Every structure is written in structure tokens, then in C-alpha cells.
CSV table of C-alpha atoms in Angstrom, one decimal:
chain,number,residue,atom,x,y,z
A,1,MET,CA,15.5,-4.6,-10.1
A,2,ALA,CA,19.1,-4.5,-9.1
A,3,GLN,CA,19.7,-5.2,-5.5
A,4,GLU,CA,21.3,-2.7,-3.2
A,5,THR,CA,24.1,-5.1,-2.4
A,6,GLN,CA,25.3,-4.7,-6.0
A,7,PRO,CA,27.4,-1.6,-7.0
A,8,ILE,CA,25.5,1.2,-8.8
A,9,THR,CA,28.7,2.2,-10.7
A,10,THR,CA,32.3,1.1,-10.8
A,11,ILE,CA,33.1,4.0,-8.6
A,12,PRO,CA,34.3,2.7,-5.2
A,13,PRO,CA,31.5,2.4,-2.6
A,14,SER,CA,33.5,4.7,-0.3
A,15,LEU,CA,32.6,7.5,-2.7
A,16,HIS,CA,28.9,6.7,-2.9
A,17,GLY,CA,26.2,8.5,-0.9
A,18,ARG,CA,25.8,7.4,2.7
A,19,VAL,CA,22.7,5.5,3.9
A,20,ASP,CA,21.8,6.9,7.3
A,21,HIS,CA,18.8,5.0,8.6
A,22,TRP,CA,18.0,7.5,11.4
A,23,ASN,CA,18.1,10.5,9.0
A,24,ASN,CA,16.0,8.5,6.6
A,25,LEU,CA,13.4,7.9,9.3
A,26,LEU,CA,13.3,11.7,10.1
A,27,TRP,CA,12.9,12.5,6.4
A,28,SER,CA,10.1,9.9,6.1
A,29,VAL,CA,8.0,11.1,8.9
A,30,GLY,CA,8.7,14.8,8.3
A,31,SER,CA,8.6,15.4,4.6
A,32,ALA,CA,5.6,17.0,2.9
A,33,ASP,CA,3.7,15.1,0.3
A,34,ILE,CA,4.7,15.8,-3.3
A,35,PRO,CA,1.4,16.5,-5.1
A,36,PRO,CA,-0.3,19.5,-3.3
A,37,GLY,CA,2.5,22.0,-4.0
A,38,GLU,CA,3.0,21.3,-7.7
A,39,ALA,CA,0.2,22.5,-10.0
A,40,SER,CA,1.6,21.0,-13.2
A,41,ILE,CA,0.5,17.5,-12.6
A,42,ALA,CA,-1.8,15.5,-14.9
A,43,GLY,CA,-4.6,14.0,-12.8
A,44,ILE,CA,-4.2,16.6,-10.0
A,45,GLY,CA,-7.9,16.2,-9.4
A,46,ALA,CA,-7.2,12.8,-7.9
A,47,ALA,CA,-4.8,14.4,-5.4
A,48,THR,CA,-7.5,16.8,-4.2
A,49,LYS,CA,-9.7,13.9,-3.3
A,50,LEU,CA,-7.1,12.2,-1.1
A,51,PRO,CA,-7.2,12.6,2.7
A,52,TRP,CA,-3.6,13.8,3.1
A,53,LEU,CA,-2.2,13.5,6.6
A,54,PRO,CA,-2.5,16.9,8.3
A,55,SER,CA,0.8,18.8,8.7
A,56,ALA,CA,0.2,19.0,12.5
A,57,ARG,CA,0.3,15.3,12.8
A,58,ARG,CA,3.5,15.2,10.7
A,59,VAL,CA,5.1,17.8,13.0
A,60,GLU,CA,4.2,15.9,16.1
A,61,LEU,CA,5.9,12.7,14.7
A,62,LEU,CA,9.0,14.6,13.6
A,63,GLU,CA,9.4,16.5,16.9
A,64,TYR,CA,9.3,13.3,18.9
A,65,PHE,CA,12.0,11.5,16.8
A,66,CYS,CA,14.2,14.7,16.7
A,67,ARG,CA,14.7,14.6,20.5
A,68,ASP,CA,18.3,13.8,21.4
A,69,ARG,CA,17.3,11.2,24.1
A,70,VAL,CA,14.9,9.5,21.7
A,71,LYS,CA,17.7,9.2,19.0
A,72,ALA,CA,20.2,8.0,21.6
A,73,ALA,CA,17.8,5.2,22.7
A,74,LEU,CA,16.2,4.3,19.4
A,75,ALA,CA,18.8,4.7,16.6
A,76,PRO,CA,20.6,1.5,17.6
A,77,GLU,CA,17.3,-0.3,17.8
A,78,LEU,CA,16.4,0.9,14.3
A,79,GLN,CA,19.6,-0.4,13.0
A,80,ASP,CA,19.0,-3.8,14.6
A,81,TYR,CA,15.3,-3.8,13.5
A,82,LEU,CA,16.2,-3.2,9.8
A,83,HIS,CA,19.1,-5.7,9.9
A,84,THR,CA,16.9,-8.4,11.4
A,85,LEU,CA,14.1,-7.8,8.8
A,86,ASN,CA,16.5,-7.9,5.9
A,87,ARG,CA,18.2,-11.1,7.2
A,88,ASN,CA,14.9,-12.9,7.8
A,89,LYS,CA,13.0,-11.5,4.8
A,90,PRO,CA,15.4,-9.9,2.3
A,91,ASN,CA,13.8,-7.2,0.2
A,92,TYR,CA,15.8,-4.4,-1.5
A,93,ARG,CA,12.9,-2.4,-2.9
A,94,LEU,CA,12.9,1.2,-1.8
A,95,GLY,CA,9.1,1.1,-1.1
A,96,THR,CA,9.6,-1.8,1.3
A,97,TYR,CA,12.4,0.1,3.1
A,98,PHE,CA,10.2,3.1,3.4
A,99,GLU,CA,7.4,1.0,4.9
A,100,ARG,CA,9.8,-0.6,7.4
A,101,LEU,CA,10.9,2.9,8.6
A,102,TRP,CA,7.2,3.7,9.1
A,103,SER,CA,6.6,0.4,10.8
A,104,PHE,CA,9.4,1.2,13.3
A,105,ALA,CA,7.9,4.8,13.8
A,106,PHE,CA,4.5,3.4,14.6
A,107,ARG,CA,5.9,0.8,17.0
A,108,GLN,CA,8.0,3.4,18.9
A,109,HIS,CA,5.9,6.6,19.0
A,110,PRO,CA,3.9,6.8,22.2
A,111,ASP,CA,0.8,8.1,20.3
A,112,TYR,CA,0.4,5.0,18.1
A,113,GLU,CA,-0.4,1.4,18.4
A,114,LEU,CA,0.4,-0.7,15.2
A,115,ARG,CA,-2.5,-3.1,14.7
A,116,HIS,CA,-1.8,-4.4,11.2
A,117,GLN,CA,0.8,-3.9,8.4
A,118,ASN,CA,0.2,-5.0,4.8
A,119,LEU,CA,-3.2,-6.5,5.9
A,120,PRO,CA,-4.5,-8.7,3.0
A,121,LEU,CA,-8.2,-8.7,2.4
A,122,ARG,CA,-9.3,-12.0,0.7
A,123,LYS,CA,-12.7,-13.3,-0.1
A,124,ASP,CA,-13.6,-16.6,-1.8
A,125,GLY,CA,-9.9,-17.2,-2.6
A,126,LYS,CA,-9.6,-13.8,-4.3
A,127,THR,CA,-7.4,-11.0,-3.0
A,128,LEU,CA,-9.5,-7.8,-3.0
A,129,GLY,CA,-6.6,-5.6,-1.9
A,130,GLU,CA,-4.2,-4.9,1.0
A,131,LEU,CA,-4.1,-2.2,3.6
A,132,ASP,CA,-0.6,-0.7,4.2
A,133,PHE,CA,-1.1,0.2,7.9
A,134,VAL,CA,-3.9,0.0,10.4
A,135,VAL,CA,-3.0,1.9,13.5
A,136,GLN,CA,-4.7,3.1,16.7
A,137,HIS,CA,-4.2,6.9,17.2
A,138,LEU,CA,-4.2,6.8,21.0
A,139,PRO,CA,-4.8,10.6,21.7
A,140,SER,CA,-8.0,10.6,19.6
A,141,ARG,CA,-8.9,6.9,20.3
A,142,ARG,CA,-9.5,6.5,16.5
A,143,CYS,CA,-8.6,3.5,14.4
A,144,GLU,CA,-6.9,4.7,11.2
A,145,HIS,CA,-6.0,3.2,7.9
A,146,TRP,CA,-2.9,4.7,6.3
A,147,GLU,CA,-1.8,4.3,2.6
A,148,ILE,CA,1.8,5.4,2.2
A,149,ALA,CA,4.2,5.6,-0.7
A,150,VAL,CA,7.6,7.2,-1.5
A,151,LYS,CA,7.9,8.4,-5.0
A,152,PHE,CA,10.5,10.1,-7.3
A,153,TYR,CA,9.4,11.4,-10.7
A,154,LEU,CA,11.0,13.1,-13.6
A,155,GLN,CA,9.0,15.7,-15.6
A,156,VAL,CA,8.7,14.5,-19.2
A,157,ALA,CA,6.0,16.7,-20.7
A,158,ARG,CA,4.3,19.8,-19.1
A,159,HIS,CA,1.9,17.8,-17.0
A,160,HIS,CA,3.4,14.3,-16.9
A,161,TRP,CA,5.9,13.0,-14.4
A,162,VAL,CA,7.5,9.6,-14.9
A,163,GLY,CA,9.5,7.3,-12.7
A,164,PRO,CA,13.2,6.9,-13.6
A,165,GLY,CA,12.6,3.3,-14.4
A,166,LEU,CA,9.7,4.1,-16.8
A,167,LYS,CA,7.4,1.8,-15.0
A,168,ASP,CA,5.5,4.4,-12.9
A,169,ARG,CA,3.7,7.6,-13.5
A,170,LEU,CA,2.5,10.2,-11.0
A,171,ASP,CA,-1.0,10.6,-12.3
A,172,ILE,CA,-1.6,6.9,-12.4
A,173,LYS,CA,-0.4,6.5,-8.8
A,174,LEU,CA,-2.7,9.3,-7.6
A,175,ALA,CA,-5.7,7.8,-9.4
A,176,ARG,CA,-5.1,4.4,-7.9
A,177,MET,CA,-4.8,5.8,-4.4
A,178,ALA,CA,-8.0,7.9,-4.8
A,179,ASP,CA,-10.1,5.4,-6.8
A,180,HIS,CA,-9.0,2.0,-5.4
A,181,GLN,CA,-6.7,1.9,-2.4
A,182,LEU,CA,-8.6,4.3,-0.1
A,183,PRO,CA,-12.2,3.5,-1.1
A,184,LEU,CA,-11.5,-0.2,-0.7
A,185,ILE,CA,-12.6,-0.3,2.9
A,186,ARG,CA,-16.0,1.0,2.1
A,187,THR,CA,-17.0,-1.8,-0.3
A,188,PRO,CA,-19.6,-4.2,1.2
A,189,GLY,CA,-17.4,-7.3,1.0
A,190,VAL,CA,-14.5,-5.7,2.7
A,191,GLN,CA,-16.6,-4.3,5.6
A,192,SER,CA,-17.3,-7.9,6.7
A,193,LEU,CA,-13.7,-8.9,6.4
A,194,LEU,CA,-12.7,-5.9,8.6
A,195,ARG,CA,-15.2,-7.0,11.2
A,196,ASP,CA,-13.7,-10.5,11.1
A,197,HIS,CA,-10.4,-8.8,12.1
A,198,GLY,CA,-12.1,-6.9,14.9
A,199,LEU,CA,-11.6,-3.6,13.0
A,200,GLN,CA,-13.8,-0.5,12.8
A,201,ILE,CA,-11.8,2.0,10.8
A,202,ASP,CA,-12.7,5.6,11.8
A,203,ARG,CA,-10.6,7.5,9.3
A,204,GLN,CA,-8.0,7.2,6.6
A,205,TRP,CA,-4.8,9.1,5.7
A,206,ALA,CA,-2.7,9.2,2.5
A,207,LEU,CA,1.0,10.0,2.6
A,208,MET,CA,3.4,10.3,-0.3
A,209,PRO,CA,6.6,12.1,0.2
A,210,GLY,CA,9.2,12.2,-2.5
A,211,ARG,CA,10.8,14.5,-5.0
A,212,LEU,CA,9.9,15.9,-8.4
A,213,PHE,CA,12.8,16.4,-10.8
A,214,LYS,CA,12.5,19.0,-13.6
A,215,PRO,CA,14.5,19.1,-16.9
A,216,LEU,CA,17.8,20.8,-16.1
A,217,ASN,CA,17.6,23.0,-19.3
A,218,THR,CA,14.3,24.5,-18.0
A,219,LEU,CA,15.7,25.7,-14.7
A,220,GLN,CA,17.2,29.2,-14.5
A,221,GLN,CA,18.3,28.9,-10.9
A,222,LEU,CA,18.9,25.7,-9.0
A,223,SER,CA,18.3,27.5,-5.7
A,224,ASN,CA,14.6,27.8,-6.6
A,225,HIS,CA,14.2,24.1,-7.5
A,226,PRO,CA,17.4,22.0,-6.7
A,227,PHE,CA,16.1,18.8,-8.2
A,228,TRP,CA,16.7,18.2,-11.9
A,229,TRP,CA,17.4,15.6,-14.6
A,230,ALA,CA,19.6,15.7,-17.7
A,231,PRO,CA,20.8,13.4,-20.4
A,232,LEU,CA,24.4,12.3,-20.0
A,233,SER,CA,25.5,14.3,-23.0
A,234,GLU,CA,23.9,17.5,-21.6
A,235,PHE,CA,25.4,16.9,-18.2
A,236,ARG,CA,28.8,16.3,-19.7
A,237,ALA,CA,28.7,19.6,-21.6
A,238,LEU,CA,27.7,21.6,-18.5
A,239,CYS,CA,30.4,20.0,-16.4
A,240,GLN,CA,33.1,21.0,-18.7
A,241,ASP,CA,33.1,24.7,-17.9
A,242,GLN,CA,29.8,25.9,-16.2
A,243,PRO,CA,29.7,26.4,-12.5
A,244,PRO,CA,28.5,25.1,-10.2
A,245,PHE,CA,28.6,21.7,-12.0
A,246,ALA,CA,32.3,21.9,-12.8
A,247,SER,CA,33.3,22.9,-9.2
A,248,HIS,CA,31.1,20.5,-7.2
A,249,GLU,CA,32.0,17.0,-6.1
A,250,TRP,CA,29.4,14.4,-6.8
A,251,LEU,CA,28.0,11.3,-5.0
A,252,PRO,CA,26.3,8.5,-6.8
A,253,LEU,CA,23.3,7.5,-4.6
A,254,PRO,CA,22.2,4.0,-3.9
A,255,LYS,CA,18.4,3.8,-3.6
A,256,ARG,CA,18.3,3.9,0.2
A,257,ALA,CA,20.2,7.2,0.0
A,258,TRP,CA,17.5,8.8,-2.1
A,259,LEU,CA,15.6,9.9,1.0
A,260,ALA,CA,17.5,12.2,3.4
A,261,PRO,CA,19.9,14.9,2.2
A,262,GLN,CA,23.6,14.0,2.2
A,263,GLY,CA,26.0,15.7,4.5
A,264,HIS,CA,29.5,17.0,3.7
A,265,LEU,CA,31.1,13.9,2.2
A,266,ALA,CA,34.0,13.4,-0.1
A,267,GLY,CA,32.8,12.8,-3.6
A,268,ILE,CA,34.3,12.7,-7.1
A,269,SER,CA,34.7,15.2,-9.8
A,270,ALA,CA,32.1,15.7,-12.5
A,271,GLU,CA,34.7,14.7,-15.1
A,272,ARG,CA,35.5,11.4,-13.4
A,273,LEU,CA,31.8,10.7,-13.0
A,274,VAL,CA,31.0,11.3,-16.6
A,275,GLU,CA,33.9,9.3,-18.0
A,276,THR,CA,33.1,6.4,-15.7
A,277,LEU,CA,29.5,6.3,-17.0
A,278,ARG,CA,30.6,6.6,-20.6
A,279,SER,CA,33.1,3.8,-20.3
A,280,THR,CA,30.8,1.3,-18.5
A,281,GLY,CA,27.9,1.3,-21.0
A,282,PHE,CA,25.5,3.6,-19.1
A,283,THR,CA,22.0,2.3,-19.6
A,284,GLN,CA,20.0,3.1,-16.4
A,285,PRO,CA,19.2,6.5,-14.8
A,286,LEU,CA,21.6,7.4,-11.9
A,287,CYS,CA,20.6,9.6,-9.0
A,288,ILE,CA,23.5,11.9,-7.9
A,289,ALA,CA,24.0,14.6,-5.3
A,290,ALA,CA,26.2,17.6,-5.6
A,291,ILE,CA,28.3,18.4,-2.6
A,292,ASP,CA,29.8,21.7,-1.6
A,293,SER,CA,31.3,23.1,1.7
A,294,SER,CA,27.9,23.0,3.4
A,295,GLY,CA,26.7,19.6,2.3
A,296,GLU,CA,24.2,18.7,-0.4
A,297,ALA,CA,23.8,21.6,-2.8
A,298,CYS,CA,21.4,19.9,-5.3
A,299,ARG,CA,20.3,16.5,-6.6
A,300,GLY,CA,19.6,15.1,-10.0
A,301,PHE,CA,19.2,12.2,-12.3
A,302,ILE,CA,21.6,11.6,-15.1
A,303,VAL,CA,19.7,9.6,-17.7
A,304,PRO,CA,20.8,7.8,-21.0
A,305,ASP,CA,20.4,10.1,-24.0
A,306,ASP,CA,17.5,8.0,-25.3
A,307,TRP,CA,15.6,8.1,-22.0
A,308,HIS,CA,13.4,11.1,-22.8
A,309,ARG,CA,12.3,9.6,-26.1
A,310,ARG,CA,11.3,6.3,-24.4
A,311,ALA,CA,9.5,8.1,-21.6
A,312,GLU,CA,7.5,10.2,-24.1
A,313,ALA,CA,6.6,7.0,-26.0
A,314,GLY,CA,4.8,5.8,-22.9
A,315,LEU,CA,2.6,8.8,-22.4
A,316,PRO,CA,-1.1,8.9,-23.4
A,317,PRO,CA,-1.8,10.6,-26.7
């Protein structure tokens, strides 16, 4: 995977989307999970079995970090925290960045005590699994196991959603959370390992914010679903004469800018974006945000023209 320190296009970095750690923290703790509101998902049965974090808990977290005094005190600390982690243990995966935002939230919110992060469970030299977070929820006096993920999927067939890198699928992720990651703590061998750590887990939560991107040619109004994907040739045709694509400015987004919406920033024209991609041997999906006078208007993935064929080839028969 390309590191975030490398350019995502030959467009100057000053015209890329902005990575705002504090806004990304707010987005991470406040965004709804992606499965429950979307019916057209293969394996939706797995989603119904998962113990999704209640919305009231999410609201409490978001309200705390939205306070002006909390931001004034903690935003510089978050910057230093992430800088120190990346200096001591460099990791440019978006999932790791997301976990680090949550680690900071658990350490700073007065209702939580972080007991373990990425707790490995090993027996007889074999790793049985790993727990993302074990936290003490102080108001309820309950010890909680949280499994979290941040995911971005493109709709390929009616019920199948695939990661832009073609290495991930929503139904597979949901099944793994429901059938392995959450039930892990109830297996006999793991119960004894937890006792060795002095843990008695009272309840579990699943959390998976992200975005679902639908094929652009299936959307009648972007205002109803402002997340889309399109092959480069289709995007180029739309940008030649069809508003709003021709009139928007566009921001290529590095992965850490995939979370919070972008503000009103200077971008580039659709024509320049397309010609840059065509001239540089475009081979990997690119996340972009459309900017108008009020900020981010919509967001999408431009994909190589053969991406859909390759994505369909990986689906079950």
C-alpha cells in the first residue's frame, strides 16, 4: 500500500484535500455505522447479529468532544499524540489511523478508562485472535470489548460492495465480525486467557462507520446520495458539459482525508483533474471531493475503466 507521505497524483499537495485530525476525531466518534441503513447488502443477516454501539453512547461521545473548551485543550494534544505515534511506530494504514483516533478518545473522555488496545490472545504458541479495545465504561461500571473498523465500499452488483483496492468486501467483513471477532471471547480457551489478564468482560460493541459509494450512472440526484463512483471515461464525459461536475472544483483526497467532510478549499477544475490522470497512467482508484461555495458538495471515486470488470470477477457465482 502506498504511504501517505507519497503524492497521490502529480497535482501539487496544496490542492489536495486537507487532513484535519480534530475533525476526523469528531467524524470517527459521531458517524453512524454503515450497514443498518442500507438494505441492499449481501450478508445483511450478519449485521443484524452484531451488537452495534447505541446511538445514545455515540451522541455522548460527540457532544463532549464538540465543546469549545475541550477542543482548545485537546486538539494540540491530539496533534502531538499522533505525531509521536507515527514517529515511534510508523504506520500509514487508514485503519490504524482510525484506531489511534479512538485510542485518544478513550484516553481523554471522562466516562472511559482504556485498559487494553490490540490485546493479543495466545495459547500454546498460537494466536487465537486480538481484541481491538477493552475499556471500562465508568458510569455503568461495565468492562466492554469494542471491535471497530472504518470502511469504504463501492457497489459492484445489486447486493455486493467491494473495497476500492479489490481486497475487501462488506459481506465478508460483517461475517467475520459476527462469526469470529465478537464470539472469540466466549470460547473456553479465551476465557482463561482473559482471567489471566484480570478481565471479566461484561458486554461487547461493534462499530463500523464509513461510506457506501453507488455507481454514478444509477443516481438521479446526488442530493439524495452524494457518494458515487465512476470509471474515468464516464467521469470525463460528464465533466465536459454537465453541471454540477463541470462547474465544481475538485480535491484529490489522501486516505487520512477520507473521513471528515472537506471545507471550502481551493481545488482544481474537472478538466485538469481528468487530463492529469490520463497523462500519468491512471491505475488505482482515486477518492475526490467536489467543492462549491459552501464546502464539500459530494464525494466519489474515479476508477480505471477496467476496475468494474475486475471487481465483478472476484464476486461469488
